[in-house]
Each structure stands twice: as structure tokens, then as C-alpha cells.
XYZ file of C-alpha atoms in Angstrom:
664
model
C 26.165 -13.112 -52.317
C 25.534 -10.823 -49.020
C 25.386 -7.791 -49.334
C 28.109 -5.573 -49.224
C 27.535 -2.622 -46.037
C 28.762 -0.198 -47.326
C 25.604 0.307 -49.174
C 23.405 0.579 -47.472
C 24.157 4.446 -46.714
C 23.817 5.548 -50.056
C 21.026 8.669 -49.446
C 22.186 9.008 -46.079
C 22.111 12.665 -45.092
C 23.574 15.167 -43.189
C 21.120 18.257 -41.441
C 22.296 21.925 -41.944
C 22.774 24.064 -39.969
C 24.054 22.887 -37.020
C 20.535 19.711 -37.051
C 20.877 16.943 -35.462
C 22.653 13.955 -38.428
C 19.510 12.063 -39.970
C 20.196 8.626 -41.189
C 19.617 6.880 -44.278
C 16.136 4.674 -43.907
C 16.281 1.162 -45.067
C 13.754 -1.859 -44.540
C 15.149 -3.841 -42.502
C 14.236 -6.856 -39.912
C 15.383 -7.394 -37.111
C 18.765 -9.342 -37.303
C 18.345 -13.669 -36.841
C 21.227 -13.784 -35.099
C 23.438 -11.662 -33.513
C 26.935 -12.036 -32.278
C 27.966 -8.236 -30.264
C 31.502 -8.086 -30.589
C 31.679 -4.317 -28.423
C 29.225 -4.090 -25.774
C 28.613 -1.060 -23.126
C 25.472 -1.078 -20.517
C 24.026 1.397 -18.022
C 25.530 0.004 -14.171
C 29.340 1.040 -15.839
C 30.876 4.531 -14.945
C 32.140 4.992 -19.197
C 29.206 3.224 -20.372
C 26.335 3.726 -21.814
C 23.537 6.699 -20.912
C 20.192 6.964 -20.929
C 19.299 10.149 -21.750
C 15.127 10.256 -22.228
C 13.106 7.433 -22.157
C 10.067 8.384 -22.530
C 6.692 10.213 -24.025
C 8.247 12.520 -26.453
C 6.018 16.195 -27.824
C 6.635 15.744 -31.316
C 5.042 13.791 -34.245
C 8.601 13.337 -36.310
C 9.038 9.407 -37.139
C 12.854 8.319 -37.637
C 16.783 8.392 -35.601
C 19.194 11.138 -35.884
C 23.258 11.169 -34.250
C 24.901 14.264 -33.056
C 28.356 14.856 -32.586
C 28.662 18.667 -30.949
C 26.464 20.783 -28.920
C 24.140 22.480 -31.325
C 23.911 18.719 -32.841
C 22.429 17.856 -29.380
C 20.539 20.852 -28.977
C 18.655 20.403 -31.576
C 18.584 16.371 -31.586
C 16.893 16.224 -28.859
C 14.515 19.159 -29.948
C 13.391 17.073 -32.675
C 12.657 14.118 -31.021
C 9.930 16.065 -28.489
C 12.420 14.665 -25.662
C 11.156 16.277 -22.893
C 13.200 18.757 -19.581
C 17.218 20.287 -19.941
C 20.015 19.064 -22.655
C 21.801 16.583 -20.711
C 25.538 17.771 -20.629
C 27.406 14.891 -22.688
C 31.252 14.181 -23.814
C 31.196 13.957 -26.777
C 34.503 13.550 -27.464
C 34.035 10.237 -25.700
C 30.023 9.395 -26.535
C 27.721 9.975 -29.941
C 24.468 10.865 -28.711
C 21.542 9.007 -30.522
C 18.253 9.569 -30.879
C 14.981 8.054 -32.255
C 10.869 9.051 -32.252
C 8.314 6.220 -32.847
C 4.977 5.060 -32.058
C 4.949 2.645 -29.143
C 2.658 0.841 -26.077
C 1.748 3.072 -23.216
C 5.598 1.499 -21.184
C 8.647 1.762 -21.294
C 11.823 -0.916 -20.953
C 14.284 -0.499 -19.303
C 17.261 0.119 -21.781
C 20.460 -2.160 -20.345
C 23.312 -1.977 -22.436
C 23.996 -1.439 -26.397
C 25.645 -4.097 -29.039
C 26.994 -4.438 -32.409
C 28.364 -6.796 -34.078
C 30.877 -7.413 -36.530
C 28.533 -6.151 -39.748
C 28.233 -2.585 -37.793
C 24.597 -3.283 -36.725
C 23.578 -1.652 -33.552
C 20.817 -2.670 -30.714
C 19.672 -1.076 -27.680
C 19.062 -4.286 -25.140
C 16.061 -4.219 -22.909
C 14.372 -4.946 -19.884
C 10.757 -5.285 -19.091
C 9.368 -3.196 -15.700
C 6.084 -4.053 -15.856
C 4.610 -7.221 -16.695
C 1.495 -6.340 -19.171
C 1.238 -3.588 -20.909
C -1.290 -1.714 -23.296
C -0.813 -1.175 -26.691
C -1.757 2.378 -27.289
C -0.844 4.348 -30.914
C 1.333 7.174 -28.850
C 4.766 9.169 -29.814
C 7.649 7.905 -27.735
C 11.151 8.497 -27.724
C 14.036 6.765 -27.037
C 18.002 9.271 -27.066
C 21.327 7.175 -25.523
C 24.410 7.933 -24.965
C 27.003 5.336 -26.855
C 30.499 4.803 -26.186
C 32.574 5.695 -29.444
C 34.209 2.433 -28.180
C 31.254 0.865 -28.985
C 30.373 1.879 -32.493
C 33.088 1.931 -35.063
C 32.936 4.876 -37.979
C 30.019 3.181 -39.675
C 26.726 2.028 -38.130
C 23.446 0.114 -39.010
C 20.784 1.145 -36.345
C 18.065 -1.298 -35.585
C 14.769 1.348 -33.917
C 11.849 0.974 -32.417
C 8.782 1.971 -35.114
C 5.486 1.029 -35.387
C 6.454 -0.471 -38.998
C 7.299 -4.068 -39.137
C 11.047 -3.256 -39.625
C 13.033 -0.027 -39.726
C 16.806 0.431 -39.503
C 18.986 3.931 -40.376
C 22.677 3.836 -41.737
C 25.249 6.721 -40.169
C 28.652 7.342 -40.872
C 30.303 8.301 -37.289
C 32.179 11.401 -37.865
C 35.101 11.923 -35.221
C 35.176 14.170 -32.858
C 34.888 17.762 -32.644
C 36.999 20.206 -31.785
C 34.008 21.934 -29.233
C 32.919 18.617 -28.785
C 33.588 19.257 -24.613
C 31.284 18.597 -21.439
C 31.099 15.823 -19.165
C 29.470 12.441 -18.629
C 26.876 12.546 -14.690
C 29.319 10.102 -13.485
C 27.895 7.338 -10.867
C 25.261 8.067 -7.858
C 26.974 10.918 -6.148
C 26.785 10.088 -3.313
C 25.231 12.223 0.106
C 26.984 11.260 3.048
C 28.326 13.891 4.901
C 30.361 14.535 7.549
C 27.701 16.449 9.918
C 23.929 17.126 9.445
C 22.884 20.361 11.219
C 19.215 19.945 11.718
C 18.816 16.032 11.476
C 15.222 15.063 10.240
C 16.055 12.085 12.779
C 18.869 9.753 13.883
C 17.579 5.681 12.461
C 19.208 2.480 12.592
C 21.735 2.045 9.424
C 20.402 -2.276 8.019
C 22.976 -4.617 7.334
C 25.039 -3.659 4.469
C 23.188 -5.179 0.995
C 19.711 -5.022 2.289
C 17.331 -2.481 2.118
C 14.804 -1.358 4.788
C 11.762 1.514 5.742
C 12.688 4.207 8.379
C 10.714 6.085 9.947
C 12.640 9.117 11.003
C 11.457 11.783 13.659
C 7.595 13.131 12.104
C 6.922 9.810 11.263
C 7.639 10.581 7.149
C 9.438 6.889 6.112
C 12.411 7.623 3.457
C 13.910 4.342 2.391
C 17.770 3.588 3.425
C 20.307 1.625 0.983
C 23.779 -0.388 2.784
C 25.059 -1.776 -0.917
C 27.240 -4.543 -0.281
C 30.946 -1.972 -1.423
C 29.476 -0.006 1.380
C 27.779 2.682 0.227
C 24.954 4.551 1.367
C 21.570 5.856 -0.353
C 18.621 8.163 1.820
C 15.762 8.365 -0.717
C 12.613 9.433 0.150
C 9.869 7.091 0.362
C 7.281 8.661 -1.446
C 7.091 10.940 -4.790
C 5.158 14.313 -6.366
C 2.671 12.504 -8.738
C 0.405 14.577 -11.192
C 0.486 17.494 -9.259
C 2.968 19.637 -7.197
C 1.315 19.935 -3.990
C -0.486 16.001 -3.892
C 2.278 13.092 -3.295
C 2.503 9.012 -3.651
C 4.003 6.200 -2.218
C 7.852 5.383 -3.503
C 6.910 1.150 -3.684
C 9.858 -1.238 -3.431
C 9.966 -4.125 -7.224
C 12.203 -7.576 -5.266
C 11.526 -8.860 -8.583
C 13.170 -6.195 -10.589
C 15.044 -3.896 -7.837
C 13.527 -1.168 -9.283
C 11.247 0.874 -7.496
C 7.770 0.476 -8.841
C 8.553 4.585 -9.837
C 11.001 3.224 -12.648
C 13.994 4.062 -10.332
C 17.562 2.452 -9.350
C 18.281 1.807 -5.815
C 20.071 5.145 -5.291
C 16.887 7.687 -6.957
C 18.126 7.543 -10.405
C 15.493 6.872 -13.461
C 15.971 4.148 -15.396
C 14.820 6.493 -17.865
C 16.819 9.292 -17.535
C 14.053 11.295 -15.923
C 13.364 13.313 -12.724
C 15.408 12.087 -10.321
C 13.456 10.546 -6.656
C 14.439 12.852 -3.880
C 17.523 12.408 -1.764
C 18.588 13.208 1.599
C 21.839 14.057 3.118
C 23.074 11.603 6.000
C 26.010 11.934 8.562
C 27.025 8.230 10.032
C 26.521 7.859 13.669
C 28.696 5.393 14.695
C 28.990 2.336 13.262
C 25.001 1.661 13.047
C 23.387 4.766 13.099
C 23.363 7.916 10.666
C 21.160 10.947 10.910
C 18.765 12.216 7.807
C 18.848 16.056 6.465
C 17.264 17.428 4.171
C 16.147 16.611 0.671
C 19.950 17.125 -1.830
C 20.419 17.004 -5.216
C 21.547 14.239 -7.702
C 22.479 14.207 -11.504
C 18.951 12.581 -13.529
C 21.412 10.886 -15.678
C 24.120 8.524 -14.715
C 25.450 5.640 -14.177
C 21.794 3.086 -12.482
C 22.553 0.175 -10.589
C 22.590 -3.268 -12.363
C 19.131 -5.057 -11.469
C 21.254 -8.322 -10.427
C 23.562 -5.933 -7.964
C 19.978 -4.896 -5.697
C 20.052 -5.332 -2.362
C 17.672 -7.749 -0.907
C 14.526 -6.225 1.236
C 14.117 -6.194 4.628
C 10.118 -5.332 6.017
C 8.092 -3.967 4.288
C 8.089 -2.884 0.632
C 5.556 -0.438 0.577
C 5.803 2.800 2.776
C 3.834 3.146 5.846
C 2.128 -0.184 5.443
C 2.505 -1.067 9.233
C 0.662 2.740 10.385
C -3.023 2.542 11.715
C -6.107 4.709 9.773
C -7.221 7.112 12.237
C -10.547 9.191 11.342
C -10.317 12.948 11.404
C -11.373 13.404 15.244
C -8.473 11.003 16.175
C -6.292 13.646 13.820
C -6.783 16.590 15.957
C -5.250 14.640 18.836
C -2.434 13.483 16.981
C 0.729 16.048 17.705
C 1.199 18.695 15.301
C 3.407 18.030 12.664
C 3.942 14.322 12.976
C 2.117 11.963 9.983
C -0.352 10.333 9.723
C -3.047 7.815 8.724
C -6.269 9.176 7.951
C -9.302 7.845 6.932
C -10.542 10.622 4.659
C -10.527 12.208 1.552
C -8.763 15.106 -0.336
C -11.898 16.823 -1.993
C -11.100 19.951 -4.188
C -14.032 21.506 -4.720
C -16.390 23.823 -6.508
C -13.640 27.253 -5.138
C -10.965 27.469 -2.756
C -8.064 24.653 -2.395
C -8.564 20.743 -1.596
C -9.854 20.093 1.815
C -10.029 16.613 3.906
C -13.466 15.830 4.255
C -15.863 12.499 3.921
C -17.434 11.972 0.694
C -20.998 12.177 1.209
C -22.199 8.405 0.936
C -24.935 8.627 -0.877
C -24.680 8.721 -4.482
C -27.309 11.681 -5.496
C -25.684 13.890 -3.151
C -22.366 12.849 -4.352
C -23.464 14.040 -7.253
C -24.764 17.154 -5.838
C -21.527 17.733 -3.685
C -19.659 21.135 -4.040
C -16.675 20.394 -1.728
C -16.033 19.624 1.797
C -16.983 22.986 3.985
C -14.660 25.930 5.226
C -14.175 24.386 8.776
C -12.162 21.003 7.465
C -8.627 21.321 7.094
C -6.848 22.896 3.860
C -3.893 21.699 1.600
C -1.283 24.272 1.762
C 0.401 26.173 -1.154
C -2.706 23.875 -2.992
C -4.428 25.354 -5.984
C -7.564 27.553 -4.502
C -8.888 28.472 -7.846
C -13.027 28.060 -9.044
C -13.982 24.855 -11.113
C -16.716 23.363 -12.479
C -16.562 19.641 -10.812
C -15.699 18.701 -8.446
C -11.832 16.005 -7.352
C -11.083 12.785 -4.946
C -8.445 11.722 -3.416
C -9.871 8.803 -1.981
C -8.296 8.039 1.066
C -6.832 6.592 3.241
C -4.958 9.532 3.045
C -1.173 10.108 4.652
C -1.755 13.463 5.985
C 0.793 15.686 8.075
C -1.359 19.421 10.654
C 0.313 22.244 10.689
C -2.320 24.442 12.802
C -5.310 24.328 10.786
C -3.869 22.699 7.290
C -2.316 20.196 5.618
C 1.188 20.886 4.412
C 2.131 17.441 3.334
C -0.806 15.088 0.946
C 0.165 11.432 0.244
C -2.037 9.409 -1.945
C -2.731 5.684 0.146
C -3.341 4.259 -3.808
C -7.224 4.198 -3.876
C -7.271 6.146 -6.733
C -9.311 9.492 -8.013
C -12.037 10.366 -8.780
C -14.139 13.589 -10.230
C -17.085 15.084 -11.976
C -19.066 17.833 -13.085
C -21.495 19.706 -10.790
C -24.033 19.713 -13.321
C -26.869 21.396 -10.192
C -26.530 22.693 -6.909
C -28.347 21.957 -3.651
C -31.136 25.121 -3.611
C -31.382 27.644 -0.603
C -33.773 25.802 1.469
C -37.269 26.946 1.425
C -38.292 28.365 4.980
C -40.094 26.577 7.138
C -43.504 26.695 8.647
C -47.161 23.819 7.824
C -47.758 21.567 5.061
C -49.530 23.498 2.441
C -52.678 21.519 1.753
C -54.629 21.032 -1.089
C -57.490 19.091 -0.930
C -58.574 15.470 -1.179
C -57.047 13.004 -3.460
C -59.174 10.878 -5.374
C -58.508 7.243 -6.727
C -57.749 7.513 -10.288
C -58.498 11.425 -11.311
C -55.097 12.447 -11.948
C -54.513 15.752 -9.466
C -51.973 18.953 -10.614
C -50.167 21.255 -8.368
C -47.338 23.871 -6.872
C -44.510 23.501 -4.872
C -43.017 27.414 -4.978
C -43.619 29.625 -2.915
C -44.769 26.617 -0.013
C -42.787 26.702 3.104
C -40.579 23.950 3.879
C -43.098 21.950 6.998
C -42.750 17.648 6.503
C -38.669 16.746 6.514
C -39.201 12.929 4.405
C -36.595 10.276 5.716
C -35.966 8.546 1.874
C -34.738 12.273 0.954
C -31.470 12.271 1.923
C -31.083 16.742 1.490
C -34.483 18.137 2.567
C -35.146 21.756 2.414
C -37.926 21.978 -0.353
C -41.051 23.143 -0.088
C -44.171 20.532 0.612
C -47.644 20.151 -0.314
C -49.721 17.870 0.994
C -53.331 16.064 -0.336
C -55.534 14.044 2.314
C -56.605 10.351 0.825
C -59.124 7.847 1.443
C -58.947 4.005 0.991
C -62.287 3.158 -0.826
C -62.007 -0.308 0.442
C -59.437 -2.967 1.284
C -56.297 -3.075 -1.038
C -52.971 -2.416 -1.560
C -52.583 1.510 -3.660
C -49.960 3.493 -5.381
C -48.919 6.512 -5.322
C -47.238 8.105 -8.557
C -45.241 11.783 -9.391
C -44.722 13.625 -12.220
C -42.655 16.376 -11.323
C -40.610 18.949 -13.181
C -37.857 19.279 -10.332
C -36.603 16.772 -8.450
C -39.647 15.757 -6.225
C -40.685 13.003 -3.614
C -43.362 11.315 -2.289
C -44.678 10.324 1.226
C -48.007 8.725 2.316
C -48.351 9.142 6.162
C -50.689 7.991 8.770
C -53.282 10.055 10.833
C -51.002 9.613 13.475
C -47.993 10.998 11.707
C -46.085 7.190 10.990
C -44.151 7.544 8.017
C -45.729 4.070 5.749
C -43.631 4.838 2.811
C -41.682 7.098 0.098
C -39.785 7.292 -2.407
C -37.895 9.893 -3.762
C -36.739 8.547 -7.493
C -38.534 5.906 -9.032
C -35.713 3.214 -10.551
C -32.919 6.558 -10.221
C -34.797 8.629 -12.386
C -35.273 12.531 -10.822
C -38.696 13.226 -12.117
C -40.694 10.607 -10.655
C -41.570 8.612 -7.929
C -43.881 6.512 -7.152
C -44.753 4.951 -3.107
C -47.310 1.407 -2.159
C -49.065 1.431 0.592
C -51.756 -1.060 2.164
C -54.939 0.264 3.405
C -58.050 -0.873 5.283
C -61.314 0.814 3.471
C -61.672 3.520 5.541
C -58.675 4.596 6.139
C -57.134 7.956 5.585
C -53.561 9.482 5.337
C -51.713 12.122 3.755
C -50.144 12.391 0.561
C -47.213 14.642 0.929
C -45.783 15.795 -2.165
C -41.947 17.388 -1.080
C -38.934 17.837 -3.072
C -35.016 17.510 -3.003
C -32.680 19.626 -2.069
C -34.774 22.835 -2.025
C -35.616 22.131 -5.055
C -40.058 22.597 -6.379
C -41.929 23.171 -9.226
C -45.596 21.618 -10.798
C -46.217 18.379 -10.493
C -49.122 16.572 -11.543
C -50.217 13.438 -8.575
C -52.019 9.920 -9.038
C -53.452 6.946 -7.395
C -54.223 4.233 -8.647
C -55.307 0.216 -6.672
C -52.665 -2.280 -7.297
C -53.934 -5.505 -7.837
C -52.849 -8.450 -5.704
C -50.744 -11.106 -6.877
C -51.796 -14.544 -6.601
C -49.948 -16.363 -3.630
C -49.526 -13.441 -2.488
C -46.163 -13.367 -4.771
C -44.274 -16.087 -3.637
C -43.292 -18.431 -6.235
C -43.693 -22.457 -5.431
C -41.176 -24.833 -7.867
C -42.999 -26.280 -9.928
C -45.976 -24.301 -9.842
C -47.333 -21.964 -12.180
C -48.520 -18.622 -11.730
C -50.941 -15.994 -13.775
C -50.426 -12.895 -13.360
C -50.900 -9.400 -15.866
C -49.200 -5.676 -15.634
C -51.548 -3.905 -16.921
C -52.924 -3.047 -13.720
C -49.010 -2.914 -12.557
C -46.897 0.340 -11.803
C -43.658 0.805 -12.879
C -41.554 0.459 -9.870
C -37.807 -1.630 -11.239
C -35.768 -0.351 -13.946
C -32.139 -0.797 -12.793
C -29.656 -2.443 -15.316
C -32.148 -3.177 -17.909
C -33.707 -0.742 -20.025
C -37.536 -2.045 -18.864
C -40.151 1.467 -18.682
C -43.043 -0.844 -18.693
C -45.513 -1.490 -15.570
C -43.754 -4.615 -13.925
C -44.375 -7.705 -11.093
C -42.648 -8.568 -8.605
C -42.690 -12.310 -7.190
C -40.338 -13.128 -3.857
C -38.808 -16.396 -4.705
C -37.266 -18.235 -1.760
C -34.142 -20.435 -2.843
C -33.190 -22.923 0.022
C -29.997 -24.607 -2.082
C -28.150 -22.838 -4.912
C -28.594 -24.086 -8.115
C -29.805 -23.915 -11.862
C -33.543 -22.140 -12.290
C -35.472 -22.379 -15.413
C -37.787 -19.604 -15.507
C -40.836 -19.793 -17.839
C -43.055 -16.934 -19.354
C -46.292 -17.248 -21.966
C -47.365 -13.482 -22.427
C -49.622 -13.929 -25.301
C -48.938 -10.466 -27.643
C -46.316 -9.234 -26.090
C -42.755 -9.408 -25.286
C -41.759 -9.798 -21.401
C -38.066 -8.768 -19.877
C -36.941 -11.424 -17.250
C -34.612 -9.868 -14.493
C -33.965 -11.828 -11.306
C -32.785 -9.388 -8.520
C -31.095 -10.436 -5.275
C -33.014 -8.629 -1.395
C -31.556 -6.412 -1.191
C -29.948 -5.814 -4.463
C -30.499 -2.717 -6.815
C -28.892 -3.885 -9.604
C -30.226 -7.355 -11.540
C -28.415 -10.576 -11.504
C -29.226 -10.686 -14.874
C -32.396 -9.574 -17.832
C -33.293 -10.558 -20.686
C -36.020 -9.558 -23.420
C -38.220 -12.139 -24.205
C -39.410 -12.121 -28.748
C -41.505 -13.715 -31.226
C -44.952 -13.714 -29.321
C -43.672 -13.474 -25.712
C -42.424 -16.641 -24.706
C -39.295 -17.191 -22.427
C -37.070 -19.464 -20.586
C -34.458 -18.496 -18.305
C -31.542 -19.967 -16.806
C -30.386 -18.968 -13.573
C -28.088 -20.283 -11.134
C -29.168 -18.604 -8.043
C -27.361 -18.385 -4.939
C -29.319 -19.381 -1.495
C -32.073 -16.944 -0.110
C -34.132 -14.855 -1.027
C -35.151 -13.198 -4.578
C -37.233 -11.762 -6.224
C -38.031 -12.397 -10.150
C -39.263 -9.985 -12.202
C -41.683 -9.288 -15.071
C -41.215 -6.755 -16.851
C -41.148 -5.361 -20.432
C -39.112 -2.934 -22.488
C -41.127 -0.825 -23.852
C -44.125 0.996 -22.388
C -47.661 -1.020 -23.804
C -45.077 -3.868 -22.790
C -48.003 -4.824 -20.861
C -50.014 -7.747 -20.074
C -51.785 -11.073 -18.532
C -48.920 -13.662 -18.875
C -48.368 -17.091 -16.895
C -45.260 -17.758 -14.737
C -43.173 -20.877 -13.603
C -40.021 -21.684 -11.693
C -38.687 -25.269 -11.878
C -34.441 -26.352 -10.827
C -32.810 -26.615 -13.843
C -29.971 -29.684 -12.303
């Protein structure tokens, strides 16, 4: 026999001192079969009102109702809803709120239903196809018509438990239950606009379209089938009040991507989009005025009645990207899309400039220079790091500042600036130190020396430098390795001043550099010890001879070559932890396909890696075990590849045999 619903109401409690009415928790699954006998929707002027549907500043779990203003204020605080307490006509509606753990997205609430047993369910529709299942605190607060609820209900909650329901007895309206429920989206139409921002074409009935105002800023114009017109801003405030983002229309769901309906009203009870006043100018044009306020909560336009989109769904999609120099020629006060970044530096306001392309310069970047256009009314305090809104950006220039910045969807990033570019050393001749002998370590200190040489591979100069002379004892390949207590750099320069080789950072390590040069017997070169960005300090320098690889370092399919990394240098490590000495063999792949690489090594464990020519990160790498023999199969595209023999420990060096064959 079915248990009477009335037995569920044992333990129902009323919160004292004007608090909300708490429901009695029941452990019940969601109904498998549900036939509604009463229903209210969000598009009904007298129907369901969504007051809040989103993140909650509370740790509470549960469900409550409010039938008086004091109870509503307490409920709003209990569930942790944002913003001011809404106005609700509590003579005709009962407010129901719940707080629960949820994922990162909230579905749109579209209706509330009650069946003959008094069970009440909210009906929702998804706004996104996928959602991250994060454990975050959320809340829902809705105003439900009393005509839907009846005297006793069981409210089924969205909770982190398997199932949850709350039993309520709905009290009659209180004498102080007054107020008004926000009606449908109010019209912003006026008889006339004194100072129009633009006069634009009205789209056909039943359509939604983007229109540009006189300054190029775009607005959404909705001309609904019943003749109503709504003008909604095509950009909205982003995560801070000085940056905005475009408002895209999602035609598949009949909503703006910001989860607002076509009138600009939030479907979750949040802040509405900006809407403009307008006046009709003839039958097919309107004059658009300034932004005016609309009630944040009220009737939401149904998805099924959403207008058809005319033209682009993304604002400013047809606006071309220009560079900063061209931006200077754009008339003041006009919106333009510029291929630059908005950088909030270590001090001052955000400014428009291009980030350095070099990743090392980016790590030391302190912000745009003071001549760059600054964003008006943005914060200008001191900071520890950089934040970047990546371009292109939509901006509007007013004199030497920007009064509008709209992020165009390229994303944001930021980092702490650990080290700044140092003050440059005084210019002067490079300090000479003497002769550098083969296999003999030399040491020095660049502090106090002038800056006499500019190394082409160092993106930021200004460091003091010293030079050593080296004479090749015989024909051969020579490596020059630098270890410094600062961010050093090294260059090899011929007697006539022409550069032969240079290196700033050995596979990403700022305090280690290595450069290679092939020299003839008796050839003299200068070895320049320099630095990055004005840095200076002590260093150690060594020159060694590196044996030539067999077959000039070129692999042929099916031909085994022999090598020995014990006399090599450590040049490559990116993508794999490989601090040992390494050999790099060139492989020309004429036809793409799978290639088998086999290495045999006695007494040490080699690491194999494959680099496409010109790439700093290997396509793949793997560590040999069990005596050092290893076989890898690589899927290689046509072109030049480098097969690298390395080691995962500094002591992993030695003799080996290497073979490459087709594997398909």
C-alpha cells in the first residue's frame, strides 16, 4: 500500500525570528512517473520567476520557503544568493530556495510542475553541451505561483546526495505580503531621442540583427513577431569593470551566449545586459539613445519564440584587423579592431602594445612603455606580475587614451615577473682576458667591465663582456662551454669580427651556454663571454674538441653506425630530462611512414629522441633499460629529422651502435 503523503511532514520546522521556513528532509528518489496537474512557466507574465540560479556564498545545504518579506530576506542570505533581495508579490507567489553542491554550469529553469500527490519539480533546459563536474556551491531561488503549489508539497531538490526531497506546508498569505513581481521586459521605446548615438535600419519582424552606431560600436536589434523592438548592447562587462567582451547570439538555443534572452534579461535572475532607449524614425528605422535600465527579473522570452538571426552571430566579425600604426589614423572616437595586446604591467594602467615574441623577453617584460595608449579609468596600482588580454582587441581612442576595450576572444594570461632587465653597462671596448687553452678550464668575472659586444642570439643586451683568444691546435670541431652564476651568454667570433656561433641558454638553462665551431689548424678566434639583459657575474669557461660522427653524421636506412657520447657535449634536453652528453644524427625521410630505431649500448642506459628539423621539442623520446639496448618505432613525416642519442643521467654516456630501418 502506498504510504500517505501526509506522513512525510513529520518534523517540518519553522525558523524563528522571521527566518525562512525549513523543509523536512526526505530521502526519496526523483519520481519515475510524473503527471503534472499544475504548471507555470517563466514566459508567463503571472508565472514562474527565477530570482537566482547560480553560485552561492554559503556552506548550507537544504531547501526553504518564504511567504513574508522578513522570511525572504533571511532566505536570500541563507542560500548565499548574490545582489539585493528582489521584490516579490508574496500574496500571489511563494519563494522557494535551495542550496546544494553542483557542477560548473547551471541549466536554464523554464517551468515548475506539481502532480496530484503534491510532488513539485523544476523543469530545466541545458544552455551548454558539456559541463565540467566541479564540486561548487550553488543556489536556486524561484517565486512560484500559489496556484501551482496547493497547501502541502514535496519539493525535489538538486543535491549532491543520491536523492533528496523537502516537505513543506504552505501557509496562507501574510497580511504584510505585498510587493510586485517584475512584469515582462519593459519597452525602452521613447517618443524621441534628443541625442542619438546612431540611426539604424530596423530588421524585419521576427529577426535579430547586429547594427553599427555612428562610432562603429555595435548593438543587437530584435524585432519580435508582435512588433516589439529591443536594442541590446553587443558587448558586456567582463571579469572587471574596465574590460568588456562581445555578446554572441546562440541561435540553436535562442539565447545570447551570456545566458540572457533576446530582451537582455538574464535567464538566471542575474544582471541584465545593457539596453538602449530608442525611437522610431519612419517605418523601418530607429534612432538609438543611451543605455537605460530594465528590471533584472521578470518574464523571460521563450526559446521557441526566439527570432531568426540575420547576418553574423558574433559582433564585429566583419571588422578588419589593423596594426597600431594604422590605429593612429582612425578618427578619434571610432571603434577599431587592432592586432595588439592589452597589457597590465608592473605599475600604471593597462596599455596597448605588442608582447615580445621571444619567450625569454616575455618572462622579463615589465609592461608597455609610457607612450603606449592607456585605458582610461582602469586601475593603476603597483603589481608583482603581468596580466595580458591577448589581441586582437576592439578599442576606441580618445586623444592619447582608450575609453573602450573589448576582448575579442583570444584569451588572457599572466605571470609573476621574477627578474627585471638590469640597467645596461657603460659602453666601451670588451675587456680582454688572455688565451684559452684546449681542455683547460678558465674563470672570470664580467662585473665592472664595459659593454663592448652585442651577441646576436641574445634578445636583450646591455651586459658587460670579456673576451678570450683561442687557437685551434688542428682541424676539427670544437665546443665552448660556459657555466655562470648569472644569465650568461657566449659567442665565437672570427678575427675579422664575423660571428661563427653563439648561444644564450643551453636547452633552457639560463646559467649554462654552449657554442660549437669548426676550425682549421692555427685558426684564431675570440670567445666572448657576455650576458642577458645587463646581467653580470662570475663564470667558468672550457674549450673541448668534439669527435666527428661517422658518415658526417648522416643516417642511411639499414646501415649501422657507431658512436660514443663520452666526448660529446650536452646540447639537447627539451621535452625529456636528458642531462647527459648527446649525439644528433641527421635522417632524411623521403617517404612518410613508420621507422624502427634500434640502439645497442653496453653498460649504460641510452635515451632516444626524434626531432623534426627546426623544432626545439622532440616528437617523442624514450629511456633504455636492461643493459641499454632499446628499440623505438617512430611515425615520421617526409623531411629532415634528427635522431638524438642522449641519457637520463649525467653518467649515462658511452659507446653505442645505432640502426634505422623502415617498419611498414
